[in-house]
Amino acid sequence: MLRPKEVVQLWVDAFNAGDPDALAALYHPDAVNHQVANDPVCGRAAIREMFIGEFAAAKMVCIVENLFEDGQWAILEWRDAPGLRGCGFFQVAGGKIVFQRGYWDKLTFLRQHGFPME
């Protein structure tokens, strides 16, 4: 069984490859992904669709700055090439992500990619 930190490293690899199928496979079927700048996304299928839309809209990369583990939790501090920074909290049970919460500055992301401000 993979440890939470190992699951998150696989998540980073799949994210950087822009692979929504590999990402979705890391989530429990009833997982919740809550990026606090957006509404929570519930269920593996919906999370996969979220990643498909995000990868179609913008080229994104996750550069690991720190990756910590505490029990069922892995904590990822990241940045991207243009300088956006954030962190994610991943609860992993049975080798699958059951809950994820991410903190990042949505306004900076929108500006970096030339998207209209909401």
PDB file of C-alpha atoms in Angstrom:
ATOM      1  CA  MET A   1       0.000   0.000   0.000  1.00  0.00           C
ATOM      2  CA  LEU A   2       1.369   3.386  -0.974  1.00  0.00           C
ATOM      3  CA  ARG A   3       1.955   5.986   1.724  1.00  0.00           C
ATOM      4  CA  PRO A   4       0.184   9.363   1.377  1.00  0.00           C
ATOM      5  CA  LYS A   5       3.422  11.078   0.349  1.00  0.00           C
ATOM      6  CA  GLU A   6       3.966   8.501  -2.407  1.00  0.00           C
ATOM      7  CA  VAL A   7       0.416   8.952  -3.703  1.00  0.00           C
ATOM      8  CA  VAL A   8       0.905  12.714  -3.873  1.00  0.00           C
ATOM      9  CA  GLN A   9       4.190  12.282  -5.766  1.00  0.00           C
ATOM     10  CA  LEU A  10       2.279  10.167  -8.310  1.00  0.00           C
ATOM     11  CA  TRP A  11      -0.359  12.935  -8.385  1.00  0.00           C
ATOM     12  CA  VAL A  12       2.333  15.542  -9.178  1.00  0.00           C
ATOM     13  CA  ASP A  13       3.751  13.352 -11.950  1.00  0.00           C
ATOM     14  CA  ALA A  14       0.300  12.843 -13.512  1.00  0.00           C
ATOM     15  CA  PHE A  15      -0.566  16.539 -13.137  1.00  0.00           C
ATOM     16  CA  ASN A  16       2.660  17.611 -14.850  1.00  0.00           C
ATOM     17  CA  ALA A  17       1.980  15.109 -17.639  1.00  0.00           C
ATOM     18  CA  GLY A  18      -1.486  16.637 -18.089  1.00  0.00           C
ATOM     19  CA  ASP A  19      -3.028  13.185 -17.680  1.00  0.00           C
ATOM     20  CA  PRO A  20      -6.585  13.381 -16.286  1.00  0.00           C
ATOM     21  CA  ASP A  21      -7.027   9.596 -16.415  1.00  0.00           C
ATOM     22  CA  ALA A  22      -3.914   8.937 -14.317  1.00  0.00           C
ATOM     23  CA  LEU A  23      -5.002  11.654 -11.892  1.00  0.00           C
ATOM     24  CA  ALA A  24      -8.527  10.272 -11.587  1.00  0.00           C
ATOM     25  CA  ALA A  25      -7.155   6.796 -10.873  1.00  0.00           C
ATOM     26  CA  LEU A  26      -5.502   8.176  -7.719  1.00  0.00           C
ATOM     27  CA  TYR A  27      -8.863   9.225  -6.223  1.00  0.00           C
ATOM     28  CA  HIS A  28     -11.374   7.137  -4.307  1.00  0.00           C
ATOM     29  CA  PRO A  29     -14.674   6.874  -6.272  1.00  0.00           C
ATOM     30  CA  ASP A  30     -16.390   9.161  -3.694  1.00  0.00           C
ATOM     31  CA  ALA A  31     -13.477  11.582  -3.239  1.00  0.00           C
ATOM     32  CA  VAL A  32     -13.918  15.328  -2.800  1.00  0.00           C
ATOM     33  CA  ASN A  33     -11.522  17.857  -4.330  1.00  0.00           C
ATOM     34  CA  HIS A  34     -12.055  21.318  -2.858  1.00  0.00           C
ATOM     35  CA  GLN A  35      -9.917  24.066  -4.277  1.00  0.00           C
ATOM     36  CA  VAL A  36     -11.016  26.838  -1.941  1.00  0.00           C
ATOM     37  CA  ALA A  37     -11.217  29.363  -4.776  1.00  0.00           C
ATOM     38  CA  ASN A  38     -13.892  27.138  -6.378  1.00  0.00           C
ATOM     39  CA  ASP A  39     -16.810  24.957  -5.370  1.00  0.00           C
ATOM     40  CA  PRO A  40     -15.974  21.416  -4.197  1.00  0.00           C
ATOM     41  CA  VAL A  41     -15.918  18.724  -6.878  1.00  0.00           C
ATOM     42  CA  CYS A  42     -17.376  15.413  -5.702  1.00  0.00           C
ATOM     43  CA  GLY A  43     -16.625  11.987  -7.131  1.00  0.00           C
ATOM     44  CA  ARG A  44     -13.811  10.532  -9.221  1.00  0.00           C
ATOM     45  CA  ALA A  45     -15.650  11.047 -12.536  1.00  0.00           C
ATOM     46  CA  ALA A  46     -16.344  14.720 -11.803  1.00  0.00           C
ATOM     47  CA  ILE A  47     -12.751  15.252 -10.669  1.00  0.00           C
ATOM     48  CA  ARG A  48     -11.528  13.721 -13.942  1.00  0.00           C
ATOM     49  CA  GLU A  49     -13.786  16.095 -15.903  1.00  0.00           C
ATOM     50  CA  MET A  50     -12.481  19.028 -13.856  1.00  0.00           C
ATOM     51  CA  PHE A  51      -8.901  18.168 -14.823  1.00  0.00           C
ATOM     52  CA  ILE A  52      -9.861  17.731 -18.500  1.00  0.00           C
ATOM     53  CA  GLY A  53     -11.307  21.251 -18.487  1.00  0.00           C
ATOM     54  CA  GLU A  54      -8.389  22.760 -16.610  1.00  0.00           C
ATOM     55  CA  PHE A  55      -5.750  21.181 -18.864  1.00  0.00           C
ATOM     56  CA  ALA A  56      -7.656  22.362 -21.960  1.00  0.00           C
ATOM     57  CA  ALA A  57      -7.784  25.922 -20.609  1.00  0.00           C
ATOM     58  CA  ALA A  58      -4.215  26.464 -19.388  1.00  0.00           C
ATOM     59  CA  LYS A  59      -0.737  24.966 -19.379  1.00  0.00           C
ATOM     60  CA  MET A  60      -0.017  24.246 -15.730  1.00  0.00           C
ATOM     61  CA  VAL A  61       2.920  22.771 -13.885  1.00  0.00           C
ATOM     62  CA  CYS A  62       3.388  21.819 -10.251  1.00  0.00           C
ATOM     63  CA  ILE A  63       6.912  22.313  -8.898  1.00  0.00           C
ATOM     64  CA  VAL A  64       7.243  20.675  -5.490  1.00  0.00           C
ATOM     65  CA  GLU A  65       8.790  22.878  -2.836  1.00  0.00           C
ATOM     66  CA  ASN A  66       7.898  20.726   0.174  1.00  0.00           C
ATOM     67  CA  LEU A  67       6.068  17.466   0.635  1.00  0.00           C
ATOM     68  CA  PHE A  68       5.206  16.388   4.172  1.00  0.00           C
ATOM     69  CA  GLU A  69       3.315  13.446   5.613  1.00  0.00           C
ATOM     70  CA  ASP A  70       1.414  13.078   8.862  1.00  0.00           C
ATOM     71  CA  GLY A  71      -0.674   9.941   9.343  1.00  0.00           C
ATOM     72  CA  GLN A  72      -3.303   9.801   6.566  1.00  0.00           C
ATOM     73  CA  TRP A  73      -2.343  13.256   5.324  1.00  0.00           C
ATOM     74  CA  ALA A  74       0.195  14.546   2.828  1.00  0.00           C
ATOM     75  CA  ILE A  75       0.826  18.274   2.579  1.00  0.00           C
ATOM     76  CA  LEU A  76       2.201  19.680  -0.672  1.00  0.00           C
ATOM     77  CA  GLU A  77       3.689  23.159  -0.932  1.00  0.00           C
ATOM     78  CA  TRP A  78       4.093  24.046  -4.611  1.00  0.00           C
ATOM     79  CA  ARG A  79       4.832  26.763  -7.127  1.00  0.00           C
ATOM     80  CA  ASP A  80       4.559  27.079 -10.866  1.00  0.00           C
ATOM     81  CA  ALA A  81       7.008  28.547 -13.356  1.00  0.00           C
ATOM     82  CA  PRO A  82       5.384  32.032 -13.483  1.00  0.00           C
ATOM     83  CA  GLY A  83       5.538  32.250  -9.668  1.00  0.00           C
ATOM     84  CA  LEU A  84       2.077  31.275  -8.427  1.00  0.00           C
ATOM     85  CA  ARG A  85       2.353  29.501  -5.087  1.00  0.00           C
ATOM     86  CA  GLY A  86      -0.038  27.318  -3.178  1.00  0.00           C
ATOM     87  CA  CYS A  87      -0.454  24.319  -0.966  1.00  0.00           C
ATOM     88  CA  GLY A  88      -2.595  21.232  -0.994  1.00  0.00           C
ATOM     89  CA  PHE A  89      -3.758  18.898   1.733  1.00  0.00           C
ATOM     90  CA  PHE A  90      -4.451  15.323   0.649  1.00  0.00           C
ATOM     91  CA  GLN A  91      -6.154  12.758   2.877  1.00  0.00           C
ATOM     92  CA  VAL A  92      -5.224   9.279   1.664  1.00  0.00           C
ATOM     93  CA  ALA A  93      -6.889   6.050   2.791  1.00  0.00           C
ATOM     94  CA  GLY A  94      -6.331   2.635   1.249  1.00  0.00           C
ATOM     95  CA  GLY A  95      -3.853   4.138  -1.210  1.00  0.00           C
ATOM     96  CA  LYS A  96      -6.462   6.533  -2.695  1.00  0.00           C
ATOM     97  CA  ILE A  97      -7.089  10.246  -2.225  1.00  0.00           C
ATOM     98  CA  VAL A  98     -10.375  10.602  -0.348  1.00  0.00           C
ATOM     99  CA  PHE A  99     -10.212  14.349   0.252  1.00  0.00           C
ATOM    100  CA  GLN A 100      -8.134  17.180  -1.165  1.00  0.00           C
ATOM    101  CA  ARG A 101      -8.143  20.853  -0.275  1.00  0.00           C
ATOM    102  CA  GLY A 102      -6.033  23.381  -2.155  1.00  0.00           C
ATOM    103  CA  TYR A 103      -5.137  26.967  -1.360  1.00  0.00           C
ATOM    104  CA  TRP A 104      -3.888  29.307  -4.093  1.00  0.00           C
ATOM    105  CA  ASP A 105      -4.535  32.810  -5.392  1.00  0.00           C
ATOM    106  CA  LYS A 106      -7.145  32.555  -8.138  1.00  0.00           C
ATOM    107  CA  LEU A 107      -6.769  36.210  -9.174  1.00  0.00           C
ATOM    108  CA  THR A 108      -3.037  35.735  -9.825  1.00  0.00           C
ATOM    109  CA  PHE A 109      -3.772  32.554 -11.819  1.00  0.00           C
ATOM    110  CA  LEU A 110      -6.381  34.344 -13.968  1.00  0.00           C
ATOM    111  CA  ARG A 111      -3.992  37.237 -14.654  1.00  0.00           C
ATOM    112  CA  GLN A 112      -1.075  34.930 -15.518  1.00  0.00           C
ATOM    113  CA  HIS A 113      -3.124  33.083 -18.119  1.00  0.00           C
ATOM    114  CA  GLY A 114      -4.945  36.119 -19.529  1.00  0.00           C
ATOM    115  CA  PHE A 115      -8.372  34.934 -18.396  1.00  0.00           C
ATOM    116  CA  PRO A 116     -11.169  37.423 -17.676  1.00  0.00           C
ATOM    117  CA  MET A 117     -11.542  38.365 -14.038  1.00  0.00           C
ATOM    118  CA  GLU A 118     -14.622  36.833 -12.431  1.00  0.00           C
TER     119      GLU A 118
END
